[in-house]
Short mmCIF file of C-alpha atoms in Angstrom, two decimals:
data_model
loop_
_atom_site.label_atom_id
_atom_site.label_comp_id
_atom_site.label_asym_id
_atom_site.label_seq_id
_atom_site.Cartn_x
_atom_site.Cartn_y
_atom_site.Cartn_z
CA MET A 73 -135.63 2.99 -15.87
CA THR A 74 -134.30 6.54 -15.52
CA ASP A 75 -130.99 8.00 -16.56
CA ASP A 76 -128.31 8.23 -13.89
CA PRO A 77 -128.44 11.88 -12.72
CA ARG A 78 -124.80 11.83 -11.65
CA PRO A 79 -122.29 13.47 -14.03
CA SER A 80 -119.82 11.21 -15.78
CA PRO A 81 -116.36 11.11 -14.12
CA ASP A 82 -114.77 13.30 -16.80
CA LEU A 83 -117.19 16.12 -15.92
CA LEU A 84 -116.49 16.16 -12.18
CA PRO A 85 -114.73 19.28 -10.80
CA GLU A 86 -111.09 18.70 -9.94
CA PRO A 87 -108.16 20.95 -9.05
CA VAL A 88 -105.41 21.39 -11.64
CA ALA A 89 -102.54 20.81 -9.17
CA PRO A 90 -102.46 16.96 -9.47
CA SER A 91 -101.65 17.30 -13.17
CA LEU A 92 -98.61 19.50 -12.37
CA PRO A 93 -96.32 17.13 -10.43
CA GLY A 94 -92.94 18.65 -9.67
CA LEU A 95 -94.05 22.15 -10.67
CA VAL A 96 -96.10 23.18 -7.65
CA PRO A 97 -95.10 23.21 -3.95
CA GLY A 98 -97.86 20.90 -2.77
CA LEU A 99 -99.70 20.96 0.56
CA ASP A 100 -98.30 20.16 4.01
CA ALA A 101 -99.48 17.32 6.27
CA ASP A 102 -102.50 19.40 7.35
CA GLY A 103 -103.62 19.92 3.77
CA ARG A 104 -102.60 23.58 3.74
CA PRO A 105 -99.83 25.58 2.04
CA ALA A 106 -96.61 25.37 4.06
CA PRO A 107 -95.61 28.49 6.06
CA ASP A 108 -92.52 28.91 3.87
CA ALA A 109 -94.32 28.26 0.56
CA PRO A 110 -93.91 30.94 -2.14
CA LEU A 111 -96.22 33.90 -1.66
CA VAL A 112 -98.18 34.90 -4.75
CA ALA A 113 -100.26 38.03 -5.23
CA VAL A 114 -103.37 37.94 -7.39
CA THR A 115 -105.00 41.03 -8.86
CA GLY A 116 -108.42 40.92 -10.44
CA VAL A 117 -109.70 38.54 -7.75
CA THR A 118 -113.26 39.82 -8.15
CA GLY A 119 -113.18 38.92 -11.84
CA TYR A 120 -113.99 35.75 -13.76
CA VAL A 121 -110.47 34.27 -14.01
CA GLY A 122 -108.99 35.71 -10.81
CA GLY A 123 -111.80 34.40 -8.64
CA ARG A 124 -111.16 30.87 -9.95
CA LEU A 125 -107.38 31.10 -9.84
CA VAL A 126 -107.14 31.77 -6.10
CA PRO A 127 -108.47 28.37 -4.94
CA GLU A 128 -106.33 26.61 -7.57
CA LEU A 129 -103.19 28.29 -6.23
CA LEU A 130 -104.12 27.36 -2.67
CA ALA A 131 -104.70 23.74 -3.71
CA ALA A 132 -101.29 23.78 -5.42
CA GLY A 133 -99.59 24.78 -2.15
CA TYR A 134 -98.98 28.49 -2.69
CA ARG A 135 -99.67 31.15 -0.09
CA VAL A 136 -101.96 33.74 -1.64
CA ARG A 137 -102.34 37.47 -1.09
CA ALA A 138 -105.53 38.75 -2.74
CA LEU A 139 -105.35 42.37 -3.87
CA ALA A 140 -108.53 44.43 -4.17
CA ARG A 141 -109.47 48.08 -4.10
CA ASN A 142 -112.38 47.18 -1.85
CA PRO A 143 -111.63 44.04 0.21
CA GLU A 144 -115.25 43.99 1.38
CA ARG A 145 -116.12 42.69 -2.08
CA LEU A 146 -114.31 39.46 -1.22
CA ARG A 147 -116.37 38.69 1.86
CA GLY A 148 -118.29 35.46 1.46
CA ARG A 149 -115.84 33.87 -0.99
CA SER A 150 -115.14 30.26 -0.04
CA TRP A 151 -111.39 30.98 0.12
CA TYR A 152 -111.57 34.29 2.00
CA ALA A 153 -110.30 32.90 5.32
CA ASP A 154 -107.40 31.09 3.63
CA VAL A 155 -105.70 34.10 2.02
CA GLU A 156 -104.11 37.38 3.01
CA VAL A 157 -106.22 40.30 1.84
CA ALA A 158 -104.55 43.55 0.88
CA GLN A 159 -106.32 46.76 -0.03
CA ALA A 160 -104.63 48.27 -3.07
CA ASP A 161 -105.47 50.02 -6.31
CA ALA A 162 -103.19 48.66 -9.04
CA GLY A 163 -103.04 52.14 -10.55
CA GLU A 164 -101.69 53.75 -7.35
CA LEU A 165 -97.92 53.24 -7.09
CA GLU A 166 -97.53 53.48 -3.31
CA GLU A 167 -100.48 51.20 -2.62
CA ILE A 168 -99.55 48.47 -5.08
CA ARG A 169 -95.85 48.57 -4.17
CA ALA A 170 -96.70 48.03 -0.49
CA ALA A 171 -99.11 45.22 -1.39
CA LEU A 172 -96.41 43.45 -3.46
CA ARG A 173 -93.75 43.57 -0.76
CA GLY A 174 -92.56 40.05 0.06
CA VAL A 175 -94.30 38.53 -2.97
CA GLN A 176 -92.46 36.12 -5.26
CA ILE A 177 -95.03 35.81 -8.10
CA ALA A 178 -97.59 38.44 -9.08
CA TYR A 179 -100.57 37.66 -11.31
CA TYR A 180 -101.75 40.59 -13.38
CA LEU A 181 -105.37 39.87 -14.32
CA ILE A 182 -106.59 43.42 -14.83
CA HIS A 183 -108.02 44.90 -17.97
CA ALA A 184 -110.50 47.65 -18.71
CA LEU A 185 -112.63 45.63 -21.16
CA GLY A 186 -115.97 47.31 -21.64
CA THR A 187 -115.22 50.31 -19.42
CA GLY A 188 -115.68 53.00 -22.05
CA PRO A 189 -113.76 54.84 -24.78
CA THR A 190 -110.71 55.60 -22.62
CA PHE A 191 -110.01 51.99 -21.67
CA GLU A 192 -106.74 51.87 -23.67
CA ALA A 193 -105.22 54.78 -21.75
CA ARG A 194 -106.43 53.28 -18.46
CA ASP A 195 -104.93 49.89 -19.33
CA ARG A 196 -101.60 51.49 -20.29
CA ARG A 197 -101.36 53.67 -17.18
CA THR A 198 -102.25 50.84 -14.78
CA ALA A 199 -99.81 48.40 -16.42
CA LEU A 200 -96.94 50.90 -16.25
CA THR A 201 -97.64 51.56 -12.58
CA PHE A 202 -97.88 47.86 -11.74
CA ALA A 203 -94.68 47.05 -13.64
CA ARG A 204 -92.73 49.68 -11.75
CA ALA A 205 -94.18 48.62 -8.40
CA ALA A 206 -93.35 44.96 -9.04
CA ARG A 207 -89.76 45.80 -9.93
CA GLU A 208 -89.27 48.04 -6.90
CA ALA A 209 -90.92 45.51 -4.55
CA GLY A 210 -88.57 42.74 -5.67
CA VAL A 211 -91.18 40.51 -7.31
CA GLU A 212 -89.49 37.56 -9.02
CA ARG A 213 -92.09 36.90 -11.76
CA ILE A 214 -95.17 38.51 -13.28
CA VAL A 215 -97.79 36.31 -14.94
CA TYR A 216 -100.27 37.98 -17.29
CA LEU A 217 -103.23 36.58 -19.23
CA GLY A 218 -103.57 38.47 -22.50
CA GLY A 219 -105.25 37.92 -25.85
CA LEU A 220 -104.18 35.79 -28.81
CA TYR A 221 -103.68 37.93 -31.90
CA PRO A 222 -102.56 37.53 -35.53
CA GLU A 223 -99.21 38.98 -36.60
CA GLY A 224 -99.08 41.73 -39.20
CA GLU A 225 -102.73 42.89 -38.92
CA GLU A 226 -104.28 46.06 -37.60
CA LEU A 227 -105.76 44.85 -34.34
CA SER A 228 -109.06 45.76 -32.75
CA PRO A 229 -108.72 48.30 -29.92
CA HIS A 230 -109.29 45.57 -27.34
CA LEU A 231 -106.65 43.19 -28.72
CA ALA A 232 -104.21 46.05 -29.33
CA SER A 233 -104.53 47.14 -25.71
CA ARG A 234 -104.08 43.60 -24.37
CA THR A 235 -100.98 43.27 -26.56
CA GLU A 236 -99.56 46.59 -25.36
CA VAL A 237 -100.07 45.62 -21.71
CA GLY A 238 -98.11 42.41 -22.31
CA GLU A 239 -95.27 44.38 -23.88
CA ILE A 240 -95.20 46.83 -20.95
CA LEU A 241 -94.92 43.99 -18.43
CA LEU A 242 -92.22 42.22 -20.48
CA ALA A 243 -90.21 45.45 -20.46
CA SER A 244 -90.60 45.86 -16.68
CA GLY A 245 -87.24 44.31 -15.77
CA VAL A 246 -89.10 41.51 -13.94
CA PRO A 247 -89.18 38.07 -15.64
CA THR A 248 -92.66 37.88 -17.11
CA THR A 249 -94.91 35.19 -18.56
CA VAL A 250 -97.54 36.44 -20.99
CA LEU A 251 -100.16 33.83 -21.84
CA ARG A 252 -102.12 34.67 -25.00
CA ALA A 253 -105.57 33.05 -25.25
CA ALA A 254 -108.47 33.39 -27.68
CA VAL A 255 -112.04 32.44 -26.69
CA ILE A 256 -112.17 30.98 -23.17
CA LEU A 257 -114.75 28.22 -22.76
CA GLY A 258 -116.22 27.95 -19.30
CA SER A 259 -119.44 28.41 -17.40
CA GLY A 260 -119.85 32.11 -16.74
CA SER A 261 -117.25 33.48 -19.17
CA ALA A 262 -118.50 36.33 -21.34
CA SER A 263 -117.39 34.63 -24.57
CA PHE A 264 -119.08 31.36 -23.64
CA GLU A 265 -122.29 33.06 -22.48
CA MET A 266 -122.44 35.06 -25.71
CA MET A 267 -122.15 31.88 -27.80
CA ARG A 268 -124.55 29.96 -25.56
CA TYR A 269 -127.37 32.48 -25.68
CA LEU A 270 -127.02 33.15 -29.39
CA THR A 271 -127.22 29.42 -30.11
CA GLU A 272 -129.98 28.56 -27.66
CA ARG A 273 -132.28 31.49 -28.40
CA LEU A 274 -131.95 31.66 -32.18
CA PRO A 275 -132.74 28.47 -34.13
CA ALA A 276 -132.20 30.58 -37.26
CA MET A 277 -130.06 33.68 -37.56
CA THR A 278 -128.27 36.01 -39.93
CA VAL A 279 -124.68 36.58 -38.92
CA PRO A 280 -121.73 38.76 -40.02
CA ARG A 281 -118.84 37.40 -42.05
CA TRP A 282 -116.60 36.95 -39.01
CA VAL A 283 -118.41 33.71 -38.14
CA GLU A 284 -116.23 32.06 -40.82
CA ASN A 285 -112.96 33.13 -39.16
CA ARG A 286 -110.95 30.37 -37.50
CA ILE A 287 -110.57 30.42 -33.71
CA GLN A 288 -108.61 28.20 -31.34
CA PRO A 289 -110.66 28.23 -28.11
CA ILE A 290 -109.37 26.95 -24.80
CA ALA A 291 -111.16 25.54 -21.75
CA ILE A 292 -111.00 27.62 -18.57
CA ARG A 293 -109.58 24.59 -16.74
CA ASP A 294 -106.59 24.54 -19.11
CA VAL A 295 -106.16 28.32 -18.75
CA LEU A 296 -106.02 27.91 -14.97
CA ARG A 297 -103.53 25.04 -15.33
CA TYR A 298 -101.21 27.20 -17.45
CA LEU A 299 -101.53 30.10 -15.00
CA VAL A 300 -100.66 27.93 -12.00
CA GLY A 301 -97.82 26.17 -13.83
CA SER A 302 -96.32 29.46 -15.02
CA ALA A 303 -95.39 30.39 -11.45
CA ALA A 304 -92.58 27.80 -11.57
CA MET A 305 -90.87 29.03 -14.76
CA PRO A 306 -87.09 29.56 -14.43
CA PRO A 307 -85.81 33.14 -14.06
CA ASP A 308 -84.27 33.21 -17.54
CA VAL A 309 -87.67 32.75 -19.23
CA SER A 310 -89.41 36.03 -19.99
CA ARG A 311 -91.65 35.89 -23.05
CA GLY A 312 -95.14 35.38 -24.42
CA PHE A 313 -96.75 32.01 -25.14
CA ASP A 314 -99.75 31.14 -27.31
CA ILE A 315 -102.20 28.88 -25.48
CA GLY A 316 -105.15 27.13 -27.07
CA GLY A 317 -107.11 23.91 -26.97
CA PRO A 318 -106.76 21.03 -29.47
CA ASP A 319 -109.54 22.24 -31.82
CA VAL A 320 -109.45 24.98 -34.44
CA LEU A 321 -113.00 25.94 -35.45
CA THR A 322 -114.96 28.73 -37.06
CA TYR A 323 -117.50 30.53 -34.92
CA ARG A 324 -120.21 28.93 -37.06
CA GLU A 325 -118.80 25.48 -36.24
CA MET A 326 -118.60 26.39 -32.58
CA MET A 327 -122.30 27.32 -32.49
CA GLN A 328 -123.31 24.13 -34.32
CA ARG A 329 -121.21 21.94 -32.03
CA TYR A 330 -122.58 23.75 -28.99
CA ALA A 331 -126.11 23.04 -30.24
CA LYS A 332 -125.27 19.34 -30.58
CA ALA A 333 -123.70 19.15 -27.10
CA ALA A 334 -126.75 20.91 -25.62
CA GLY A 335 -129.18 18.57 -27.40
CA LEU A 336 -130.55 21.27 -29.71
CA PRO A 337 -131.46 20.90 -33.40
CA ARG A 338 -128.91 22.07 -35.94
CA ARG A 339 -129.06 25.86 -36.31
CA VAL A 340 -129.77 27.71 -39.56
CA ILE A 341 -126.98 30.26 -39.89
CA VAL A 342 -126.97 32.63 -42.86
CA GLY A 343 -123.97 34.94 -43.35
CA VAL A 344 -124.43 38.56 -44.42
CA GLY A 345 -121.84 41.24 -45.09
CA VAL A 346 -123.64 44.31 -43.79
CA LEU A 347 -123.30 43.90 -40.02
CA THR A 348 -120.52 46.14 -38.67
CA PRO A 349 -118.97 45.31 -35.28
CA ARG A 350 -121.06 48.07 -33.73
CA LEU A 351 -124.33 46.72 -35.16
CA SER A 352 -123.27 43.19 -34.29
CA SER A 353 -122.59 44.16 -30.68
CA LEU A 354 -126.00 45.85 -30.37
CA TRP A 355 -127.63 42.73 -31.78
CA VAL A 356 -125.65 40.52 -29.41
CA SER A 357 -126.58 42.68 -26.41
CA LEU A 358 -130.30 42.40 -27.21
CA VAL A 359 -130.21 38.60 -27.61
CA THR A 360 -127.75 37.72 -24.83
CA PRO A 361 -127.10 38.95 -21.26
CA VAL A 362 -123.82 40.58 -22.37
CA PRO A 363 -124.24 44.40 -22.53
CA SER A 364 -123.14 46.22 -25.67
CA GLY A 365 -120.19 47.86 -23.89
CA LEU A 366 -118.72 44.41 -23.28
CA ALA A 367 -120.08 42.75 -26.42
CA ARG A 368 -118.43 45.24 -28.77
CA PRO A 369 -114.77 44.52 -27.87
CA LEU A 370 -115.55 40.78 -27.90
CA VAL A 371 -117.11 41.03 -31.36
CA GLU A 372 -114.28 43.24 -32.65
CA SER A 373 -111.78 40.61 -31.55
CA LEU A 374 -113.67 37.92 -33.50
CA VAL A 375 -113.00 39.87 -36.69
CA HIS A 376 -109.48 38.38 -36.54
CA GLU A 377 -108.47 34.79 -37.08
CA VAL A 378 -106.83 33.76 -33.81
CA VAL A 379 -104.91 30.49 -34.04
CA CYS A 380 -101.79 29.53 -32.06
CA ASP A 381 -98.51 29.85 -33.98
CA GLU A 382 -96.55 27.80 -31.45
CA HIS A 383 -96.94 25.50 -28.46
CA ASP A 384 -93.70 26.36 -26.67
CA ILE A 385 -95.51 26.54 -23.33
CA ALA A 386 -95.35 22.71 -23.21
CA ALA A 387 -91.59 22.91 -22.52
CA HIS A 388 -92.38 24.56 -19.17
CA VAL A 389 -95.94 23.40 -18.42
CA PRO A 390 -96.31 19.95 -20.03
CA ASP A 391 -99.68 18.91 -21.43
CA PRO A 392 -101.79 16.91 -18.95
CA PRO A 393 -101.68 13.11 -19.29
CA GLY A 394 -105.06 12.98 -21.01
CA GLY A 395 -104.30 15.93 -23.28
CA LEU A 396 -105.82 19.39 -23.39
CA ILE A 397 -109.60 19.65 -23.17
CA GLY A 398 -111.36 19.68 -26.53
CA PHE A 399 -114.26 21.94 -27.48
CA ASP A 400 -117.03 19.36 -26.98
CA ARG A 401 -115.84 18.31 -23.54
CA ALA A 402 -115.32 21.96 -22.51
CA VAL A 403 -118.95 22.67 -23.43
CA ARG A 404 -120.17 19.62 -21.50
CA LEU A 405 -118.12 20.68 -18.48
CA ALA A 406 -119.61 24.19 -18.62
CA LEU A 407 -123.17 22.92 -19.06
CA GLN A 408 -122.73 20.51 -16.15
CA ARG A 409 -121.59 23.41 -13.95
CA ILE A 410 -124.64 25.43 -15.01
CA GLN A 411 -126.96 22.47 -14.39
CA ASP A 412 -125.45 21.90 -10.95
CA ALA A 413 -125.71 25.63 -10.10
CA ASP A 414 -121.96 25.52 -9.46
CA VAL A 415 -120.84 28.56 -11.47
CA THR A 416 -118.35 30.03 -9.02
CA THR A 417 -117.48 33.19 -11.00
CA ARG A 418 -119.19 34.92 -13.91
CA TRP A 419 -118.35 37.67 -16.38
CA SER A 420 -120.86 39.86 -14.53
CA SER A 421 -118.55 39.81 -11.49
CA ALA A 422 -116.98 42.88 -13.12
CA ALA A 423 -118.80 46.15 -12.62
CA VAL A 424 -120.60 47.79 -15.52
CA SER A 425 -118.90 50.79 -17.09
CA GLY A 426 -120.35 54.01 -15.74
CA ALA A 427 -122.25 52.25 -12.97
CA PRO A 428 -122.01 53.71 -9.47
CA SER A 429 -119.53 52.11 -7.13
CA ASP A 430 -119.99 54.29 -4.05
CA PRO A 431 -121.78 52.55 -1.17
CA LEU A 432 -124.98 53.91 0.30
CA PRO A 433 -123.93 56.92 2.38
CA GLY A 434 -124.91 57.05 6.02
CA ASP A 435 -125.77 60.75 5.77
CA PRO A 436 -128.73 61.32 3.43
CA ASP A 437 -127.59 64.89 2.89
CA TRP A 438 -124.15 63.82 1.62
CA ALA A 439 -122.42 66.00 -0.95
CA GLY A 440 -124.99 68.72 -0.38
CA GLY A 441 -127.63 66.85 -2.38
CA SER A 442 -131.04 65.33 -1.77
CA MET A 443 -131.86 61.72 -1.09
CA TYR A 444 -135.33 60.67 -2.21
CA VAL A 445 -136.74 57.74 -0.23
CA ASP A 446 -139.72 55.50 -0.84
CA GLU A 447 -140.19 53.43 2.33
CA ARG A 448 -142.77 50.71 2.94
CA ARG A 449 -143.38 48.38 5.89
CA VAL A 450 -145.79 45.51 6.21
CA GLU A 451 -146.35 42.79 8.79
CA VAL A 452 -146.10 39.30 7.34
CA ASP A 453 -147.77 36.19 8.76
CA ALA A 454 -144.60 34.12 8.40
CA SER A 455 -141.37 33.48 10.27
CA PRO A 456 -138.28 35.61 9.53
CA ALA A 457 -136.62 32.54 7.99
CA ALA A 458 -139.53 31.98 5.58
CA LEU A 459 -139.51 35.63 4.48
CA TRP A 460 -135.71 35.63 4.03
CA ARG A 461 -135.82 32.50 1.86
CA VAL A 462 -138.08 34.34 -0.60
CA ILE A 463 -136.06 37.57 -0.51
CA GLU A 464 -132.79 35.76 -1.21
CA THR A 465 -134.20 34.19 -4.41
CA ILE A 466 -135.14 37.54 -5.93
CA GLY A 467 -134.07 38.34 -9.50
CA GLY A 468 -132.84 36.07 -12.27
CA GLU A 469 -135.24 33.23 -13.03
CA SER A 470 -137.39 34.11 -9.99
CA GLY A 471 -138.12 37.61 -11.27
CA TRP A 472 -139.09 40.65 -9.22
CA TYR A 473 -142.54 39.68 -7.94
CA SER A 474 -144.43 42.53 -9.61
CA TRP A 475 -145.54 43.73 -13.05
CA PRO A 476 -143.20 41.54 -15.13
CA LEU A 477 -143.93 43.37 -18.38
CA ALA A 478 -142.86 46.72 -16.92
CA TRP A 479 -139.59 45.20 -15.65
CA GLN A 480 -138.95 43.60 -19.04
CA LEU A 481 -139.57 46.83 -20.96
CA ARG A 482 -137.34 48.77 -18.56
CA GLY A 483 -134.66 46.12 -19.04
CA ILE A 484 -134.83 46.42 -22.83
CA ALA A 485 -134.60 50.21 -22.60
CA ASP A 486 -131.56 49.88 -20.35
CA LYS A 487 -129.86 47.53 -22.82
CA LEU A 488 -130.46 49.97 -25.68
CA VAL A 489 -128.52 52.71 -23.86
CA GLY A 490 -125.63 50.41 -22.92
CA GLY A 491 -126.77 49.19 -19.50
CA PRO A 492 -126.82 45.57 -18.29
CA GLY A 493 -130.59 45.10 -18.59
CA LEU A 494 -132.28 42.19 -16.85
CA ARG A 495 -130.64 39.30 -18.71
CA ARG A 496 -127.48 39.34 -16.63
CA GLY A 497 -129.20 37.04 -14.14
CA ARG A 498 -127.74 36.00 -10.81
CA ARG A 499 -125.93 33.27 -8.93
CA PRO A 500 -128.21 30.44 -7.79
CA GLY A 501 -128.65 30.03 -4.04
CA ARG A 502 -126.97 32.22 -1.45
CA LEU A 503 -126.06 35.75 -2.50
CA LEU A 504 -122.65 37.24 -1.74
CA VAL A 505 -121.47 40.84 -1.53
CA ASP A 506 -120.68 42.13 -5.04
CA ASP A 507 -122.83 39.54 -6.84
CA ALA A 508 -124.70 40.80 -9.88
CA VAL A 509 -128.48 40.43 -9.71
CA ASP A 510 -129.86 41.49 -13.10
CA TRP A 511 -129.16 45.24 -13.22
CA TRP A 512 -128.39 45.45 -9.50
CA ARG A 513 -125.20 44.72 -7.54
CA VAL A 514 -125.26 43.27 -4.01
CA GLU A 515 -123.78 45.97 -1.81
CA GLU A 516 -124.58 44.43 1.56
CA VAL A 517 -126.06 41.15 2.71
CA GLU A 518 -126.67 40.08 6.30
CA PRO A 519 -128.12 36.57 6.01
CA GLY A 520 -131.57 36.44 7.50
CA SER A 521 -131.99 40.18 7.94
CA LEU A 522 -130.76 42.54 5.17
CA LEU A 523 -130.24 42.63 1.42
CA ARG A 524 -129.12 45.93 -0.09
CA LEU A 525 -128.82 46.25 -3.86
CA ARG A 526 -127.10 49.10 -5.74
CA ALA A 527 -128.47 49.92 -9.19
CA GLU A 528 -126.19 49.62 -12.22
CA MET A 529 -128.91 50.53 -14.71
CA ARG A 530 -128.55 53.76 -16.66
CA VAL A 531 -130.24 56.42 -14.53
CA PRO A 532 -129.35 60.09 -13.87
CA GLY A 533 -128.27 59.44 -10.31
CA LEU A 534 -127.50 56.73 -7.77
CA ALA A 535 -130.16 54.25 -6.67
CA TRP A 536 -130.48 51.52 -4.06
CA LEU A 537 -133.11 48.97 -3.09
CA GLU A 538 -133.03 47.73 0.49
CA LEU A 539 -135.01 44.74 1.81
CA ARG A 540 -135.04 44.10 5.58
CA VAL A 541 -136.45 41.31 7.73
CA GLU A 542 -137.38 42.46 11.25
CA PRO A 543 -138.70 39.89 13.77
CA VAL A 544 -141.78 40.81 15.79
CA GLU A 545 -140.87 40.67 19.46
CA GLY A 546 -142.59 37.80 21.23
CA ASP A 547 -144.03 36.24 18.06
CA ASP A 548 -141.89 33.81 16.05
CA HIS A 549 -144.53 33.50 13.33
CA ARG A 550 -144.93 37.15 12.43
CA THR A 551 -142.32 39.37 10.77
CA VAL A 552 -142.03 42.97 9.60
CA PHE A 553 -140.91 43.29 5.98
CA ALA A 554 -139.28 46.72 5.51
CA GLN A 555 -138.49 47.90 2.00
CA ARG A 556 -136.73 51.11 0.94
CA ALA A 557 -136.02 52.50 -2.51
CA LEU A 558 -133.47 55.33 -2.37
CA PHE A 559 -132.38 57.72 -5.11
CA HIS A 560 -129.74 60.44 -5.14
CA PRO A 561 -130.38 62.55 -8.27
CA HIS A 562 -127.66 64.02 -10.46
CA GLY A 563 -128.81 67.50 -11.37
CA LEU A 564 -132.14 68.52 -12.84
CA ALA A 565 -132.33 65.37 -15.01
CA GLY A 566 -132.21 63.22 -11.89
CA GLN A 567 -134.94 65.20 -10.16
CA LEU A 568 -137.16 65.03 -13.24
CA TYR A 569 -136.50 61.27 -13.46
CA TRP A 570 -137.64 60.72 -9.86
CA GLY A 571 -140.74 62.78 -10.43
CA ALA A 572 -141.57 60.77 -13.54
CA VAL A 573 -141.16 57.32 -11.99
CA TYR A 574 -142.48 58.00 -8.48
CA PRO A 575 -146.18 57.61 -9.41
CA PHE A 576 -145.40 54.04 -10.52
CA HIS A 577 -143.72 53.04 -7.25
CA GLY A 578 -147.01 51.94 -5.75
CA ILE A 579 -147.47 49.47 -8.58
CA VAL A 580 -143.87 48.31 -8.88
CA PHE A 581 -142.49 48.40 -5.33
CA GLY A 582 -145.83 48.12 -3.56
CA GLY A 583 -146.75 45.11 -5.69
CA MET A 584 -143.32 43.60 -5.13
CA GLN A 585 -143.68 43.90 -1.36
CA ARG A 586 -147.19 42.41 -1.34
CA ASN A 587 -146.21 39.47 -3.53
CA ILE A 588 -143.01 38.68 -1.62
CA ALA A 589 -145.04 38.75 1.61
CA ARG A 590 -147.70 36.51 0.07
CA ALA A 591 -145.08 34.05 -1.19
CA ALA A 592 -143.51 33.88 2.28
CA GLU A 593 -146.88 33.30 3.92
CA THR A 594 -147.81 30.59 1.44
CA ALA A 595 -144.43 28.89 1.89
CA GLU A 596 -144.84 29.05 5.68
CA ARG A 597 -148.29 27.45 5.53
CA ALA A 598 -146.98 24.77 3.19
CA ARG A 599 -144.10 24.03 5.54
CA THR A 600 -146.42 23.92 8.55
CA ASP A 601 -148.78 21.58 6.72
CA ARG A 602 -145.75 19.55 5.52
CA ARG A 603 -146.65 20.14 1.92
CA PRO A 604 -144.11 20.92 -0.85
CA ALA A 605 -143.49 24.67 -0.93
CA GLY A 606 -142.17 24.89 -4.49
CA ASP A 607 -145.40 26.31 -5.88
CA ALA A 608 -145.61 28.84 -3.07
CA VAL A 609 -142.39 30.58 -4.04
CA ARG A 610 -143.73 31.05 -7.54
CA ALA A 611 -146.88 32.81 -6.31
CA ARG A 612 -146.46 36.22 -7.80
CA THR A 613 -148.08 38.49 -10.35
#
């Protein structure tokens, strides 16, 4: 007798709207927001929380306008066709004011976490611009998700900046709801992933003293419920609210309870007093997928005890009938999402600080510089569909089909200099524009024919990897696999870098092309022979 593979009912995904009766507009007879439903604008839609909030607002009956600097990054999202999309930079007054015109509620989900030493000034400037634009556009309410912080203490730079942004929005002249949360528990959140990897990979560890600080974590589902419910607050309410789950735990207790929920043995955790936040963040970045630029502000925030001082939010957004989600259930929910490959947004949705964001230029001589190209083509004895299935699984657990040790060493080196390294992983299944794939970012994907990746690793220049599937005319069982590595150097360092790595391209990129082609051919033969093709996809060096 085998265990029932289906998740228990309390772990099934469900929208938050049914637990907010009387607070949300609800859907019309066609199951869509009514034409006269309140219009809400959401910033940060490419991020972890914003990407999950949009479908919750739609399910609650709100019309949604998604704001993004580059709307192309939203293509492929399940909700893309159901929202208005507006191109706007929240730091540009004219753009954001135009994008907020006609909006009743504006969600401010922007912060510069992990974007470098000037993030506080960037946060301040963007918040001031957004506040002015919201006031001038006639927005009726701003909703902001900030950080929970202790009163009367010198705050970490990250928490201090989140607090300042909340104060700027409260002073905007627009009624504002500031929700203050500590650690957010959910599949794909940076805080959860940091805890998960530390606990899973280290059965024994030495840890800094902050693991004994008390924390009041909150499940992402409850965060989304508070965000949706806050849209209905009366005009005379303009203030901050502490939000947290029912459990108050130390970080040590959180790791031990995670281990139990994940079926792992109890961890050996020994506290030491010599690990500074900087050393802790470097250690975290080496053990987990979270890069040091993001790990450091997270670690610095854990130096504080963050426990709710009040639960006044319940007067406006009542607790759900079954109560708020506790730590153990939040972990089980997250693990179920990971097991089901249903992690809709991840912390890596945000771009890495210092990484290039410009798309591949059409003119290789752009900006007066050089574009180095390594181009390879090979004919594959497989259908275009078979080759594409292999290409679309690249990265993450599938690896890069060539010289694994070299990729791993390069990933470690990238982590040491503040890059994302290879542990960032990727979304299971179909790739979307702007998805993270290890140290790459999906810049363009044309299902069945093209995958273009932009490098976010630390290199002295801009780099892309392009994989194309080209059918052979008149032959459905043969395909051309075209592969290009492109590099635009920054100065002499970039040119020296290309010269140093080019001799290895035959091993790395040539081997990758051969092994992807071989995997596609093996999978095609297995399909033709009606044999399982699972082993074929793993055929690589």
